[in-house]
Tab-separated table of C-alpha atoms and ligand atoms in Angstrom:
chain	number	residue	atom	x	y	z
A	1	MET	CA	25.352	3.860	1.088
A	2	GLU	CA	23.442	6.851	-0.222
A	3	LYS	CA	19.930	7.317	1.083
A	4	GLU	CA	16.961	7.347	-1.274
A	5	LYS	CA	14.600	10.295	-1.232
A	6	VAL	CA	11.605	8.266	-0.198
A	7	ILE	CA	9.511	8.173	2.953
A	8	ALA	CA	8.467	4.536	3.314
A	9	MET	CA	5.241	3.809	5.142
A	10	ASP	CA	4.471	0.136	5.692
A	11	GLY	CA	1.961	-1.691	7.828
A	12	PRO	CA	-1.030	-4.024	7.828
A	13	SER	CA	-4.372	-3.309	6.193
A	14	GLY	CA	-6.651	-0.998	8.119
A	15	SER	CA	-3.813	0.560	10.103
A	16	GLY	CA	-4.775	3.890	8.565
A	17	LYS	CA	-1.442	4.201	6.796
A	18	SER	CA	-3.008	5.288	3.488
A	19	THR	CA	-4.677	8.298	5.047
A	20	MET	CA	-1.586	9.106	7.057
A	21	ALA	CA	0.751	8.794	4.089
A	22	LYS	CA	-1.550	11.042	2.083
A	23	ASN	CA	-1.788	13.617	4.879
A	24	LEU	CA	1.978	13.609	5.301
A	25	ALA	CA	2.557	14.020	1.551
A	26	ASP	CA	0.055	16.919	1.430
A	27	LYS	CA	1.640	18.599	4.426
A	28	LEU	CA	5.181	18.369	3.032
A	29	ASP	CA	4.085	18.900	-0.590
A	30	LEU	CA	5.439	15.529	-1.738
A	31	THR	CA	3.967	12.921	-4.085
A	32	PHE	CA	1.830	10.256	-2.427
A	33	ILE	CA	2.142	6.777	-3.923
A	34	ASP	CA	-0.330	4.070	-2.952
A	35	THR	CA	1.253	0.743	-3.966
A	36	GLY	CA	-1.755	-1.308	-2.813
A	37	SER	CA	-3.692	0.276	-5.688
A	38	MET	CA	-1.191	-1.298	-8.098
A	39	PHE	CA	-1.574	-4.811	-6.653
A	40	ARG	CA	-5.356	-4.345	-6.721
A	41	THR	CA	-5.302	-3.249	-10.361
A	42	LEU	CA	-3.089	-6.102	-11.500
A	43	GLY	CA	-5.271	-8.510	-9.496
A	44	ILE	CA	-8.257	-7.512	-11.648
A	45	VAL	CA	-6.347	-7.441	-14.922
A	46	LEU	CA	-4.651	-10.822	-14.430
A	47	ASP	CA	-7.835	-12.424	-13.181
A	48	ARG	CA	-9.638	-11.352	-16.349
A	49	LEU	CA	-6.932	-13.325	-18.166
A	50	ASN	CA	-7.605	-16.330	-15.911
A	51	LEU	CA	-4.065	-16.437	-14.601
A	52	LYS	CA	-4.749	-17.534	-11.012
A	53	GLU	CA	-2.949	-20.786	-11.766
A	54	GLY	CA	-0.704	-19.215	-14.404
A	55	SER	CA	3.047	-19.831	-14.439
A	56	ASP	CA	5.475	-17.035	-13.704
A	57	GLU	CA	6.412	-16.896	-17.392
A	58	GLU	CA	2.787	-16.530	-18.481
A	59	ILE	CA	2.190	-13.776	-15.944
A	60	ALA	CA	5.405	-11.951	-16.819
A	61	GLN	CA	4.467	-12.090	-20.493
A	62	ALA	CA	0.988	-10.710	-19.829
A	63	LEU	CA	2.461	-7.882	-17.746
A	64	ALA	CA	5.051	-6.990	-20.358
A	65	ASN	CA	2.252	-6.052	-22.738
A	66	LEU	CA	0.481	-3.697	-20.330
A	67	ASN	CA	0.754	0.049	-20.209
A	68	ILE	CA	0.203	0.845	-16.538
A	69	GLU	CA	0.065	4.521	-15.567
A	70	TYR	CA	-0.006	5.929	-12.036
A	71	MET	CA	-1.804	9.274	-11.698
A	72	PRO	CA	-1.907	9.982	-15.446
A	73	THR	CA	-4.347	12.854	-14.707
A	74	ALA	CA	-5.578	14.627	-11.588
A	75	ASP	CA	-8.787	12.528	-11.565
A	76	ILE	CA	-7.315	9.126	-12.311
A	77	LEU	CA	-5.291	7.282	-9.690
A	78	ILE	CA	-4.345	4.363	-11.888
A	79	SER	CA	-5.054	3.156	-15.414
A	80	VAL	CA	-4.065	0.238	-17.613
A	81	ASP	CA	-4.082	0.594	-21.387
A	82	GLY	CA	-6.208	3.696	-20.941
A	83	GLU	CA	-8.843	2.003	-18.738
A	84	ASP	CA	-9.468	3.823	-15.453
A	85	PHE	CA	-9.266	1.513	-12.400
A	86	THR	CA	-9.620	4.200	-9.708
A	87	ASP	CA	-13.057	3.085	-8.458
A	88	LYS	CA	-12.995	-0.577	-9.524
A	89	ILE	CA	-10.093	-1.390	-7.200
A	90	ARG	CA	-12.138	-0.408	-4.121
A	91	GLU	CA	-14.786	-3.107	-4.667
A	92	HIS	CA	-14.837	-5.657	-1.862
A	93	HIS	CA	-13.853	-8.753	-3.894
A	94	VAL	CA	-10.715	-7.030	-5.218
A	95	SER	CA	-8.944	-7.326	-1.833
A	96	GLU	CA	-8.909	-11.083	-2.267
A	97	LEU	CA	-7.636	-10.867	-5.866
A	98	ALA	CA	-4.870	-8.467	-4.814
A	99	SER	CA	-3.860	-10.771	-1.998
A	100	ILE	CA	-3.699	-13.797	-4.319
A	101	TYR	CA	-1.811	-12.145	-7.171
A	102	SER	CA	0.537	-10.206	-4.883
A	103	GLN	CA	2.108	-13.544	-3.974
A	104	LYS	CA	3.221	-14.166	-7.572
A	105	PRO	CA	6.939	-13.438	-8.067
A	106	ALA	CA	6.340	-12.011	-11.566
A	107	VAL	CA	3.853	-9.495	-10.188
A	108	ARG	CA	6.194	-8.392	-7.403
A	109	THR	CA	9.159	-7.996	-9.763
A	110	PHE	CA	7.092	-6.008	-12.225
A	111	LEU	CA	5.769	-3.649	-9.542
A	112	LEU	CA	9.146	-3.338	-7.821
A	113	ASN	CA	10.585	-1.883	-11.031
A	114	PHE	CA	7.524	0.253	-11.619
A	115	GLN	CA	7.618	1.683	-8.072
A	116	ARG	CA	11.332	2.434	-8.287
A	117	SER	CA	10.857	4.227	-11.584
A	118	LEU	CA	8.125	6.439	-10.097
A	119	ALA	CA	10.412	7.672	-7.338
A	120	LYS	CA	13.251	8.633	-9.671
A	121	SER	CA	12.057	12.104	-10.477
A	122	ARG	CA	10.418	13.222	-7.210
A	123	VAL	CA	10.521	12.905	-3.446
A	124	CYS	CA	7.576	10.756	-2.440
A	125	VAL	CA	5.750	9.162	0.423
A	126	MET	CA	5.282	5.558	-0.660
A	127	GLU	CA	2.838	3.385	1.184
A	128	GLY	CA	2.678	-0.440	1.139
A	129	ARG	CA	3.945	-3.569	2.872
A	130	ASP	CA	7.534	-3.958	1.703
A	131	ILE	CA	8.634	-0.434	0.800
A	132	GLY	CA	11.172	-0.042	3.612
A	133	THR	CA	12.419	-3.624	3.413
A	134	VAL	CA	12.522	-4.498	-0.303
A	135	VAL	CA	11.603	-1.666	-2.655
A	136	PHE	CA	13.602	1.116	-0.974
A	137	PRO	CA	15.823	-0.432	1.713
A	138	GLN	CA	17.805	2.845	1.666
A	139	ALA	CA	14.761	5.108	2.135
A	140	PHE	CA	15.862	8.052	4.284
A	141	CYS	CA	12.821	7.778	6.533
A	142	LYS	CA	10.743	4.698	7.363
A	143	PHE	CA	7.590	4.175	9.360
A	144	PHE	CA	5.803	0.974	10.301
A	145	VAL	CA	2.237	1.855	11.163
A	146	THR	CA	-0.017	-0.498	13.038
A	147	ALA	CA	-3.076	-0.672	15.298
A	148	SER	CA	-4.755	-3.487	17.207
A	149	SER	CA	-6.985	-5.814	15.154
A	150	ASP	CA	-10.016	-4.613	17.164
A	151	VAL	CA	-9.338	-1.012	16.210
A	152	ARG	CA	-8.649	-1.904	12.578
A	153	ALA	CA	-11.824	-4.013	12.312
A	154	GLN	CA	-13.869	-1.180	13.841
A	155	ARG	CA	-12.394	1.290	11.325
A	156	ARG	CA	-13.368	-1.091	8.516
A	157	VAL	CA	-16.940	-1.360	9.866
A	158	ASP	CA	-17.151	2.449	10.064
A	159	GLN	CA	-15.920	2.754	6.462
A	160	LEU	CA	-18.459	0.214	5.199
A	161	LYS	CA	-21.258	1.930	7.149
A	162	GLU	CA	-20.318	5.267	5.658
A	163	LYS	CA	-20.575	3.774	2.176
A	164	ASP	CA	-23.843	1.946	2.873
A	165	PRO	CA	-25.576	3.073	6.090
A	166	SER	CA	-28.411	0.570	5.636
A	167	GLY	CA	-26.088	-2.468	5.502
A	168	THR	CA	-25.447	-4.751	8.484
A	169	TYR	CA	-21.902	-5.666	9.356
A	170	ASN	CA	-20.630	-8.405	11.600
A	171	PHE	CA	-17.727	-7.094	13.662
A	172	GLU	CA	-16.350	-10.537	14.568
A	173	GLU	CA	-16.400	-11.665	10.927
A	174	ILE	CA	-14.641	-8.521	9.792
A	175	LYS	CA	-12.041	-8.868	12.540
A	176	ALA	CA	-11.390	-12.475	11.499
A	177	ASP	CA	-11.003	-11.238	7.915
A	178	VAL	CA	-8.488	-8.577	8.963
A	179	GLU	CA	-6.460	-11.127	10.943
A	180	ALA	CA	-6.508	-13.692	8.122
A	181	ARG	CA	-5.217	-11.107	5.653
A	182	ASP	CA	-2.408	-10.079	8.036
A	183	LYS	CA	-1.374	-13.690	8.425
A	184	LYS	CA	-1.275	-14.189	4.658
A	185	ASP	CA	0.699	-10.963	4.126
A	186	MET	CA	3.185	-11.820	6.900
A	187	GLU	CA	3.690	-15.450	5.959
A	188	ARG	CA	4.112	-15.182	2.195
A	189	GLU	CA	7.516	-16.176	0.902
A	190	ILE	CA	8.449	-13.105	-1.084
A	191	ALA	CA	8.463	-9.616	0.396
A	192	PRO	CA	6.332	-10.423	3.450
A	193	LEU	CA	4.839	-7.690	5.615
A	194	LYS	CA	7.599	-6.967	8.113
A	195	GLN	CA	8.925	-3.993	10.031
A	196	ALA	CA	12.319	-2.851	8.710
A	197	ASP	CA	14.990	-2.759	11.447
A	198	ASP	CA	15.405	0.984	11.008
A	199	ALA	CA	11.678	1.828	10.781
A	200	LEU	CA	9.898	3.773	13.495
A	201	LEU	CA	7.002	1.743	14.887
A	202	LEU	CA	3.841	3.783	15.287
A	203	ASP	CA	0.880	2.136	17.025
A	204	THR	CA	-2.087	4.366	16.235
A	205	SER	CA	-4.687	2.471	18.314
A	206	ASN	CA	-4.933	5.320	20.803
A	207	MET	CA	-3.774	8.260	18.706
A	208	SER	CA	-5.888	10.901	16.990
A	209	PRO	CA	-5.214	11.591	13.268
A	210	GLU	CA	-3.695	14.975	14.267
A	211	GLU	CA	-1.327	13.362	16.755
A	212	VAL	CA	-0.215	10.852	14.133
A	213	LEU	CA	0.346	13.518	11.484
A	214	ASN	CA	2.324	15.719	13.871
A	215	LYS	CA	4.582	12.819	14.774
A	216	LEU	CA	5.133	11.869	11.116
A	217	VAL	CA	5.978	15.450	10.134
A	218	GLU	CA	8.331	15.895	13.089
A	219	VAL	CA	10.262	12.680	12.402
A	220	SER	CA	10.414	13.193	8.613
A	221	LYS	CA	11.731	16.726	8.958
A	222	ALA	CA	14.305	15.712	11.555
A	223	LYS	CA	15.577	12.882	9.335
A	224	ALA	CA	15.709	15.138	6.283
A	225	THR	CA	17.700	17.765	8.188
A	226	GLU	CA	20.055	15.154	9.615
A	227	LEU	CA	20.756	13.746	6.139
A	228	ASN	CA	20.774	17.049	4.291
A	229	ILE	CA	17.767	16.172	2.187
A	230	ASN	CA	15.703	18.986	0.762
A	231	LEU	CA	12.015	18.348	1.236
B	301	LIG	O1	-3.040	-1.785	0.978
B	301	LIG	P1	-4.090	-2.551	0.217
B	301	LIG	O2	-5.121	-3.182	1.103
B	301	LIG	O3	-4.705	-1.737	-0.877
B	301	LIG	O4	-3.298	-3.763	-0.489
B	301	LIG	C1	-3.945	-4.718	-1.275
B	301	LIG	C2	-3.180	-6.033	-1.274
B	301	LIG	O5	-1.916	-5.860	-1.926
B	301	LIG	C3	-2.892	-6.644	0.085
B	301	LIG	O6	-3.279	-8.013	0.091
B	301	LIG	C4	-1.404	-6.592	0.255
B	301	LIG	C5	-0.873	-6.383	-1.131
B	301	LIG	N1	0.246	-5.442	-1.136
B	301	LIG	C6	1.515	-5.967	-1.141
B	301	LIG	O7	1.668	-7.186	-1.131
B	301	LIG	N2	2.583	-5.128	-1.192
B	301	LIG	C7	2.424	-3.797	-1.209
B	301	LIG	N3	3.497	-2.996	-1.268
B	301	LIG	C8	1.125	-3.240	-1.179
B	301	LIG	C9	0.037	-4.104	-1.128
């Protein structure tokens, strides 16, 4: 079967895969696509419509009326009906909304089609949970990025401290949060977080960002050459 011109980068939250996918896309001059931002955006939009308990039909109908745009301008990551969600999706409570609504079949189907349409016209590095398994099972290059929950919780604490240096953060609570979210992502029925059989596992717990980027570039280029894909 023909390979798709996508580099799939999956893994749990806090594994650093967003930064890595972005660095890789910059290095190879490809488009970076952050699918978590889409689940976060729809989490907010659907919650405003009070659809937490909504049926699949109700959710599908609500989604059919939305005009969702990914990177409509250089400054906007994602918008819906002209409203910019770039900053709103990074608020703390949105993680929970994204996690809840990402379990709805109608949401996953809608975003599956949206993500596939984005990759039609360009080679991209797409980052998420199910890119190599469900969205692009024929992606020519797949990575599964992870790190220990201690390392991921510490990265989260560092991020929060950078945003608000005067805040106090409980490491154990944050670690429990990270582990609970992994469990939910791995145990959900549709498109759970799972390493694709043909994905390269990259544990970044003891790797510097430079080491990770070098490895990603090396493997992507080798795969592209092997499969005659022009990056
Ligand atoms: O990567 P993130 O933390 O921004 O993702 C937010 C939520 O969306 C998270 O609970 C997992 C979910 N998600 C998903 O189910 N599938 C994806 N491809 C990307 C994110």
